[in-house]
Coordinates of C-alpha atoms in Angstrom, one line a residue:
P1 CA -0.4 -0.6 -0.2
K2 CA 1.1 3.6 -0.3
T3 CA 1.2 5.1 2.8
I4 CA 3.2 2.1 4.1
T5 CA 6.6 4.0 4.4
K6 CA 8.5 1.8 6.7
G7 CA 8.3 -1.9 7.5
R8 CA 10.7 -5.4 7.4
I9 CA 12.0 -8.0 5.6
I10 CA 11.8 -11.6 7.0
K11 CA 13.6 -14.2 5.5
H12 CA 12.4 -18.1 6.0
V13 CA 15.5 -20.8 5.0
S14 CA 13.4 -24.6 4.7
E15 CA 14.9 -27.1 5.2
D16 CA 15.9 -28.2 1.7
G17 CA 17.6 -24.8 1.5
S18 CA 15.2 -22.8 -0.8
K19 CA 14.4 -19.3 0.6
R20 CA 11.6 -17.3 0.9
Y21 CA 11.1 -13.8 2.1
D22 CA 8.1 -11.5 3.4
F23 CA 7.3 -8.3 4.0
Q24 CA 5.8 -7.2 7.0
F25 CA 4.2 -3.7 8.5
E26 CA 2.1 -2.3 10.5
N27 CA -1.3 -0.7 9.3
R28 CA -3.5 2.4 9.9
R29 CA -5.3 0.0 12.9
G30 CA -2.0 -0.5 14.9
Y31 CA -2.0 -4.4 13.5
K32 CA 1.4 -6.9 11.8
T33 CA 0.0 -7.6 8.1
T34 CA 2.4 -10.0 6.5
V35 CA 2.3 -10.2 2.5
E36 CA 4.3 -13.6 1.7
G37 CA 6.6 -14.7 -0.3
L38 CA 7.5 -11.7 -2.4
S39 CA 9.3 -13.3 -5.1
E40 CA 6.3 -14.7 -6.1
K41 CA 4.9 -11.2 -6.1
F42 CA 6.8 -9.7 -8.8
N43 CA 7.4 -10.3 -12.5
K44 CA 10.6 -12.1 -12.4
E45 CA 12.6 -10.2 -14.3
Y46 CA 11.9 -7.4 -11.9
W47 CA 13.1 -9.7 -9.2
N48 CA 16.2 -10.9 -10.9
Y49 CA 17.0 -7.4 -11.3
A50 CA 16.5 -6.4 -7.7
K51 CA 18.8 -9.4 -6.5
L52 CA 21.9 -8.7 -9.1
I53 CA 21.8 -5.0 -7.7
S54 CA 21.3 -6.1 -4.3
G55 CA 24.2 -8.6 -4.8
V56 CA 26.5 -5.9 -5.8
L57 CA 25.3 -3.5 -3.3
R58 CA 26.6 -6.0 -0.8
Y59 CA 30.2 -6.3 -2.1
R60 CA 30.5 -2.9 -1.9
M61 CA 30.2 -1.6 -5.6
P62 CA 30.5 1.9 -5.5
L63 CA 26.9 3.5 -7.0
E64 CA 28.2 5.0 -9.5
N65 CA 28.7 2.0 -10.8
V66 CA 26.0 0.3 -9.3
I67 CA 23.8 2.9 -11.6
K68 CA 26.2 2.5 -14.7
L69 CA 25.2 -0.8 -14.4
V70 CA 21.5 -0.6 -14.3
D71 CA 21.5 2.0 -16.8
S72 CA 23.3 -0.4 -19.4
L73 CA 20.7 -2.8 -18.6
Q74 CA 19.6 -4.1 -22.7
L75 CA 15.9 -4.9 -21.6
E76 CA 12.6 -5.9 -23.9
S77 CA 10.3 -4.5 -22.5
E78 CA 9.1 -1.3 -22.1
N79 CA 7.6 -1.5 -18.2
I80 CA 11.1 -2.4 -16.6
N81 CA 12.9 0.7 -18.5
T82 CA 10.7 2.6 -16.5
W83 CA 12.2 0.1 -13.3
K84 CA 15.2 0.7 -14.2
V85 CA 14.8 4.7 -14.6
G86 CA 13.5 4.4 -11.0
V87 CA 15.7 2.7 -9.8
A88 CA 18.7 4.4 -10.6
R89 CA 16.9 7.8 -9.7
A90 CA 16.7 6.0 -5.9
L91 CA 20.4 5.2 -5.5
K92 CA 21.2 8.5 -6.9
K93 CA 20.0 10.0 -3.5
Y94 CA 22.4 8.4 -1.5
I95 CA 25.7 9.4 -3.3
S96 CA 27.2 11.9 -1.3
D97 CA 26.5 15.6 -2.8
G98 CA 29.7 17.0 -4.0
T99 CA 30.5 14.3 -5.9
A100 CA 32.0 14.6 -9.2
A101 CA 30.2 12.1 -12.1
Q102 CA 32.9 10.8 -13.8
G103 CA 33.1 10.4 -17.5
V104 CA 29.8 12.4 -18.0
K105 CA 29.4 15.8 -20.4
C106 CA 27.2 18.1 -19.5
P107 CA 24.2 18.4 -22.3
N108 CA 24.1 21.7 -22.5
C109 CA 27.8 23.3 -22.4
G110 CA 29.6 19.6 -22.8
H111 CA 32.0 20.2 -19.6
E112 CA 32.7 17.0 -17.6
T113 CA 31.6 19.6 -14.4
L114 CA 29.0 17.9 -12.9
V115 CA 28.3 16.5 -9.7
Y116 CA 25.5 14.7 -7.8
Q117 CA 23.4 17.0 -5.4
E118 CA 20.4 16.0 -3.6
G119 CA 20.2 13.0 -6.4
C120 CA 20.7 15.0 -9.4
L121 CA 23.2 16.3 -11.7
I122 CA 24.2 19.5 -11.8
C123 CA 27.2 21.2 -13.6
K124 CA 29.3 23.5 -11.5
H125 CA 30.1 25.6 -15.3
C126 CA 27.0 26.6 -16.3
G127 CA 24.4 25.7 -14.3
A128 CA 22.6 23.2 -15.8
S129 CA 21.0 20.2 -14.0
R130 CA 19.3 17.2 -14.8
C131 CA 17.5 14.9 -12.6
G132 CA 16.1 10.8 -12.9

């Protein structure tokens, strides 16, 4: 539900080693609600890419590289491209303000002076900004 802003992921491991992830949150009335089997609730392609991103983040790949990886995914489904843009946008919010964007030119002036600010790229040369 859109009103839910926090919850927890619960990992279950069965005797055969298979894993299941549930999402548990507290609803407006204070009752705990559990959505079982998250991996079964989503498109398999989205789930697999989410697992890939989770893995590279756990092994501490720099966020800028994770974003480049996500941006480079060649996907057939138009919907997943929207998902891909959303994931990249969410990750950019965690890049420290003032971090230089390596090898990226400003679409306005062509200078490589872009820095991250609140998840957006801002050109230090001409002031142009781009979010998303």
